[in-house]
CSV table of C-alpha atoms in Angstrom, one decimal:
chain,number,residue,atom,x,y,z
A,1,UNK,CA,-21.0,1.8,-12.9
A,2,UNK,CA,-22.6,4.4,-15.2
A,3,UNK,CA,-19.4,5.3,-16.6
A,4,UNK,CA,-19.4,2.6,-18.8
A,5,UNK,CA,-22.7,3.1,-20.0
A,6,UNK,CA,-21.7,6.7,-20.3
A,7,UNK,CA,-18.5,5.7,-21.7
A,8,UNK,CA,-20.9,4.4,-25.2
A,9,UNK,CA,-23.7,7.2,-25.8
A,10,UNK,CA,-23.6,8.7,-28.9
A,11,UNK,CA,-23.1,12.2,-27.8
A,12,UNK,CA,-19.2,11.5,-26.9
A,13,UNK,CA,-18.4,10.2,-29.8
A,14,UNK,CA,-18.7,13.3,-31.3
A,15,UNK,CA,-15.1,14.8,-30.3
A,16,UNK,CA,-12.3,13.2,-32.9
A,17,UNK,CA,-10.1,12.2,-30.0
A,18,UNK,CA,-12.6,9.4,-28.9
A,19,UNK,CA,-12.7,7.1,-31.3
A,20,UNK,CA,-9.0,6.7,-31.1
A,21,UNK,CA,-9.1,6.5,-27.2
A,22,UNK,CA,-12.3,4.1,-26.9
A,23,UNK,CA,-9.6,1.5,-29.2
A,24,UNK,CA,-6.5,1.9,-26.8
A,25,UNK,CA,-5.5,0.1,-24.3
A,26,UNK,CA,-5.9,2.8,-21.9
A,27,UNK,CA,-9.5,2.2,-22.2
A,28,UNK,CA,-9.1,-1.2,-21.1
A,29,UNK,CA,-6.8,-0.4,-18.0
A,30,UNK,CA,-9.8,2.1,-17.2
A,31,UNK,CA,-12.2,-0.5,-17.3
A,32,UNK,CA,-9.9,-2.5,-15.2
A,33,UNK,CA,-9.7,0.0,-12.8
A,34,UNK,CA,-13.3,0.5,-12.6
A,35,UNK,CA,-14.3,-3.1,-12.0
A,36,UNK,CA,-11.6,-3.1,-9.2
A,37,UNK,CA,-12.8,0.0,-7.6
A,38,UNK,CA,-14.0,-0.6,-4.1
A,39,UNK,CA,-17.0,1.3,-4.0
A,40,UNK,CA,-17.2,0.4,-0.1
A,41,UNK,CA,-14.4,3.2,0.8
A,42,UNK,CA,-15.3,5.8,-1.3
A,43,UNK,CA,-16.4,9.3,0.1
A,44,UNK,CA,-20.8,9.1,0.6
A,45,UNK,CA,-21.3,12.7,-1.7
A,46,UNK,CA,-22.8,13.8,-4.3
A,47,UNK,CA,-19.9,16.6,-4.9
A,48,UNK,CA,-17.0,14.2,-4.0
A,49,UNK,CA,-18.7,10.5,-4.5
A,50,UNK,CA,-18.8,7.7,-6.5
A,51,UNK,CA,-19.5,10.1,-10.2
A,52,UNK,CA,-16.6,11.8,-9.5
A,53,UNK,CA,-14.3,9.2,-8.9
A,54,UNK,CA,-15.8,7.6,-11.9
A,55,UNK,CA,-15.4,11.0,-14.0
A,56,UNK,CA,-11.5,11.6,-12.4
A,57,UNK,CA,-10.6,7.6,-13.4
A,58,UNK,CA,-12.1,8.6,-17.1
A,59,UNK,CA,-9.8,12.0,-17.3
A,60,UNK,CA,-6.8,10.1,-16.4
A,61,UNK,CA,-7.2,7.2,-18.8
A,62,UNK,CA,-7.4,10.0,-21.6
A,63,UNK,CA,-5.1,11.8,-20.5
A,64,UNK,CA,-2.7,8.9,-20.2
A,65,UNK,CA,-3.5,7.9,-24.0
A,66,UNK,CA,-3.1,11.6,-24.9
A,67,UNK,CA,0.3,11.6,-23.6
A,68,UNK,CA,1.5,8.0,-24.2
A,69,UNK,CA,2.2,7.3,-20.5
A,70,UNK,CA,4.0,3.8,-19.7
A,71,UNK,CA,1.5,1.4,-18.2
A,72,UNK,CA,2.8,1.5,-15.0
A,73,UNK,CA,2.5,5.1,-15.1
A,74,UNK,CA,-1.2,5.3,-16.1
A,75,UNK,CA,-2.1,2.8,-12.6
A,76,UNK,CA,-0.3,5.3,-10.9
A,77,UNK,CA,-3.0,8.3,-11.7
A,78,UNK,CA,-5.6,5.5,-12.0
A,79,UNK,CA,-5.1,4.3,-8.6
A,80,UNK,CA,-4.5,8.0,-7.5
A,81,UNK,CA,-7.8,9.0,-9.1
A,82,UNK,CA,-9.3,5.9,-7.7
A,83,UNK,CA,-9.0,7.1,-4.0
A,84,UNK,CA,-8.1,10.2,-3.6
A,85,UNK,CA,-10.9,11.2,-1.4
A,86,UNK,CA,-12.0,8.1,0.4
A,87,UNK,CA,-10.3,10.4,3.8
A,88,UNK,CA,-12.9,13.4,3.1
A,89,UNK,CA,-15.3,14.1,6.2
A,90,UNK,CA,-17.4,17.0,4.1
A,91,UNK,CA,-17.9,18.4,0.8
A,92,UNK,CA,-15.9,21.5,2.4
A,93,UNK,CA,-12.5,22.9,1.6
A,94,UNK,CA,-10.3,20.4,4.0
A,95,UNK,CA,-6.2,20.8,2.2
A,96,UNK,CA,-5.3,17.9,4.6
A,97,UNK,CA,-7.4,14.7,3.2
A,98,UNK,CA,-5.6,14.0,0.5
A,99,UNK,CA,-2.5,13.6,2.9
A,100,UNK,CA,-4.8,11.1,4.7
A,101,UNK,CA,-5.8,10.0,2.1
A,102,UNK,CA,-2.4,9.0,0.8
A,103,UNK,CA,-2.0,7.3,3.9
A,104,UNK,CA,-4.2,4.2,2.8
A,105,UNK,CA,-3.3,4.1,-0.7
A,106,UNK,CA,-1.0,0.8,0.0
A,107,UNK,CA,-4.4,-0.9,1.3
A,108,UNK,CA,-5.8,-0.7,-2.6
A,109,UNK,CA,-2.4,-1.1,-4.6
A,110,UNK,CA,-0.4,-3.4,-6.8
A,111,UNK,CA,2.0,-1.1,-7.4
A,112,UNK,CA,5.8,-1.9,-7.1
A,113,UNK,CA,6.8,0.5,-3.6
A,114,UNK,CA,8.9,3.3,-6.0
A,115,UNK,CA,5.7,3.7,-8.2
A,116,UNK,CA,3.4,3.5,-4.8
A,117,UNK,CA,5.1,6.5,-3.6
A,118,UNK,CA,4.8,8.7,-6.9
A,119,UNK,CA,1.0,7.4,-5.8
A,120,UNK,CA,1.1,9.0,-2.4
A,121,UNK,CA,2.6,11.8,-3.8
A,122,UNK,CA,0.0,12.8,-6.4
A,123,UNK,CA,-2.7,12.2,-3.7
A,124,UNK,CA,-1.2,14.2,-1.2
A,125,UNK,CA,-0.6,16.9,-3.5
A,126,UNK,CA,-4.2,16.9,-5.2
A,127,UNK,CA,-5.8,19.3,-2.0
A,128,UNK,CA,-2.8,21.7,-1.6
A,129,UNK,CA,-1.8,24.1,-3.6
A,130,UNK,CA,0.8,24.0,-6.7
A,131,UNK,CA,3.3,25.8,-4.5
A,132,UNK,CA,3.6,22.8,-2.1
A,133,UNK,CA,4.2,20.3,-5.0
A,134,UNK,CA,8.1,21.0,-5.8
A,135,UNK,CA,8.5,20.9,-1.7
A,136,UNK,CA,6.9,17.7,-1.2
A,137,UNK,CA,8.0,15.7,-4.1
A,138,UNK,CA,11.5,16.9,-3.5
A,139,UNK,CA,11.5,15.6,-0.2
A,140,UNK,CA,9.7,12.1,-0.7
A,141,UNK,CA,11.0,11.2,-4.2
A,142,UNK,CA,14.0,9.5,-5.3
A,143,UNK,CA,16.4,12.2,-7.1
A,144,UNK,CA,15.8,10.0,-10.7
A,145,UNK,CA,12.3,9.9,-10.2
A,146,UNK,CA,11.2,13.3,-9.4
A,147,UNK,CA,10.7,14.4,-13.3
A,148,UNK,CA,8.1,11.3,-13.6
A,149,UNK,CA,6.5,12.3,-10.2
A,150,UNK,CA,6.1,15.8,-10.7
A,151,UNK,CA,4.7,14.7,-14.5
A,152,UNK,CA,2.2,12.6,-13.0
A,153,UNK,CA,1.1,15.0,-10.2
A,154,UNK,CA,0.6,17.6,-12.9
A,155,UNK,CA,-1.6,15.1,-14.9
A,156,UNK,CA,-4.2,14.1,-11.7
A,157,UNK,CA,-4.6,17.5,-10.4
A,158,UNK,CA,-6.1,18.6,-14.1
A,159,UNK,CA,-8.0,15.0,-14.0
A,160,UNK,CA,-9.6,16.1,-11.1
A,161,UNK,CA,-9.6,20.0,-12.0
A,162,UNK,CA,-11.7,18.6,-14.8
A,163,UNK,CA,-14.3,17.9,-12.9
A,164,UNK,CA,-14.9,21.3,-11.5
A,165,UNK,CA,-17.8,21.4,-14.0
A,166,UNK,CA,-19.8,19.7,-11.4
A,167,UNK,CA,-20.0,22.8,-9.2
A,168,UNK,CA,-19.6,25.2,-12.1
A,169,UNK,CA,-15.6,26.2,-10.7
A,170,UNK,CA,-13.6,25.0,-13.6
A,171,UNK,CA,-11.0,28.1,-14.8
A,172,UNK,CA,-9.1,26.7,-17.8
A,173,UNK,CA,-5.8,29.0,-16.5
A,174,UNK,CA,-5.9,26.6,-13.2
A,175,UNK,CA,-5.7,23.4,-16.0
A,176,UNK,CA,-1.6,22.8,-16.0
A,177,UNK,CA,-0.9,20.9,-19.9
A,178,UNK,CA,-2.3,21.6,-22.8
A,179,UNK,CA,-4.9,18.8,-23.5
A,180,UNK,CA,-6.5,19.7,-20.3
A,181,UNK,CA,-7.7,22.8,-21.3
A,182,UNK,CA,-9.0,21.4,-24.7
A,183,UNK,CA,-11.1,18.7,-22.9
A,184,UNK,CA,-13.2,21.2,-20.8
A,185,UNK,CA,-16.2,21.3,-23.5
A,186,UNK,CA,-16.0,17.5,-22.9
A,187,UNK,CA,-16.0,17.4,-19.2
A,188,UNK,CA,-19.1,19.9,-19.5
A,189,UNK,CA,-20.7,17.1,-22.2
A,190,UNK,CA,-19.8,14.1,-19.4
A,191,UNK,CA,-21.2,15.4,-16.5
A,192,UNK,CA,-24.2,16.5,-18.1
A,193,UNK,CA,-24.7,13.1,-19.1
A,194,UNK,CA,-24.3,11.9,-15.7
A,195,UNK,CA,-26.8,14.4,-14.7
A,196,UNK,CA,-29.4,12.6,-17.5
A,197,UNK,CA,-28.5,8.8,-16.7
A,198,UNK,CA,-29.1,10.0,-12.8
A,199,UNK,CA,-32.4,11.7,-14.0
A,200,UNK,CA,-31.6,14.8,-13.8
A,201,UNK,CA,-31.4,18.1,-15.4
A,202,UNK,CA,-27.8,20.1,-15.2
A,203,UNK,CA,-27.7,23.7,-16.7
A,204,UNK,CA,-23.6,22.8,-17.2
């Protein structure tokens, strides 16, 4: 996993957020995550692959420390961010794989079957857009849960938003909370140092 080489150059450490996030324990869940990614299901790209699951998984975690989510609820957008797009065909713009995709969550899950299903959620709303979210969560979400669910929906979209970089699409007015949008010079600085670990040269 380069991620966790990644996760130690140098050139990260200079944004005052990271010190505090590499010595949380949402660091550790995203190592955890990481080591118990199967790699096997994942999406054969080099636009939706293996880096970019590795780069949405990293968003997440920060985002959960950022925003002190439970630790149930940072599994949820960890396993959400984990397989997303294991149901992709092509690179192309395809709004129903993360409903497929959603589909085969439960094969990769520990998740209790409430928190599964803000899960499915998240995934299925990651390839639509926004206007589909309230619909959707509405309709599959327990009443006292839909707060949590739409929360953590918001949070995955902008982990994987994030990672726009990669095909130079990332519009910081598309980014939904706050942090987000102050984490784009970092995405720009992460993938860049994908592009040098994979030996090559990004103009990101």
């Amino acid at each position: 996993m380069k991620i966790l080489d990644i996760c130690k150059d140098d050139r990260l450490k200079k944004y005052e957020f990271y010190a505090n996030f590499l010595n949380s324990k949402y660091f550790s869940l995203m190592k955890d995550a990481l080591r118990n990614l199967n790699t096997d299901v994942l999406f054969t790209s080099k636009i939706h692959g293996q880096d970019h699951i590795e780069r949405v998984i990293f968003f997440s975690a920060i985002l959960s420390w950022y925003y002190k989510l439970s630790e149930i609820d940072t599994k949820i957008l960890l396993l959400s961010s984990s397989y997303h797009d294991i149901e992709r065909i092509n690179d192309g713009y395809d709004t129903a794989h993360g409903m497929r995709a959603s589909k085969r969550l439960h094969e990769f899950s520990n998740l209790d079957d409430e928190s599964l299903e803000i899960a499915k959620v998240a995934v299925r709303c990651h390839s639509l857009d926004d206007k589909y979210m309230k619909n959707i969560i509405d309709e599959n979400i327990k009443k006292d849960q839909i707060d949590r669910a739409y929360m953590i929906s918001k949070l995955f979209k902008d982990s994987d938003g994030l990672d726009r970089v990669r095909i130079s699409d990332l519009d910081q007015k598309f980014l939904r909370n706050d942090f987000s949008k102050q984490l784009i010079d970092f995405s720009n600085t992460l993938f860049n140092l994908y592009g040098e670990y994979n030996g090559l040269q990004y103009n990101n």
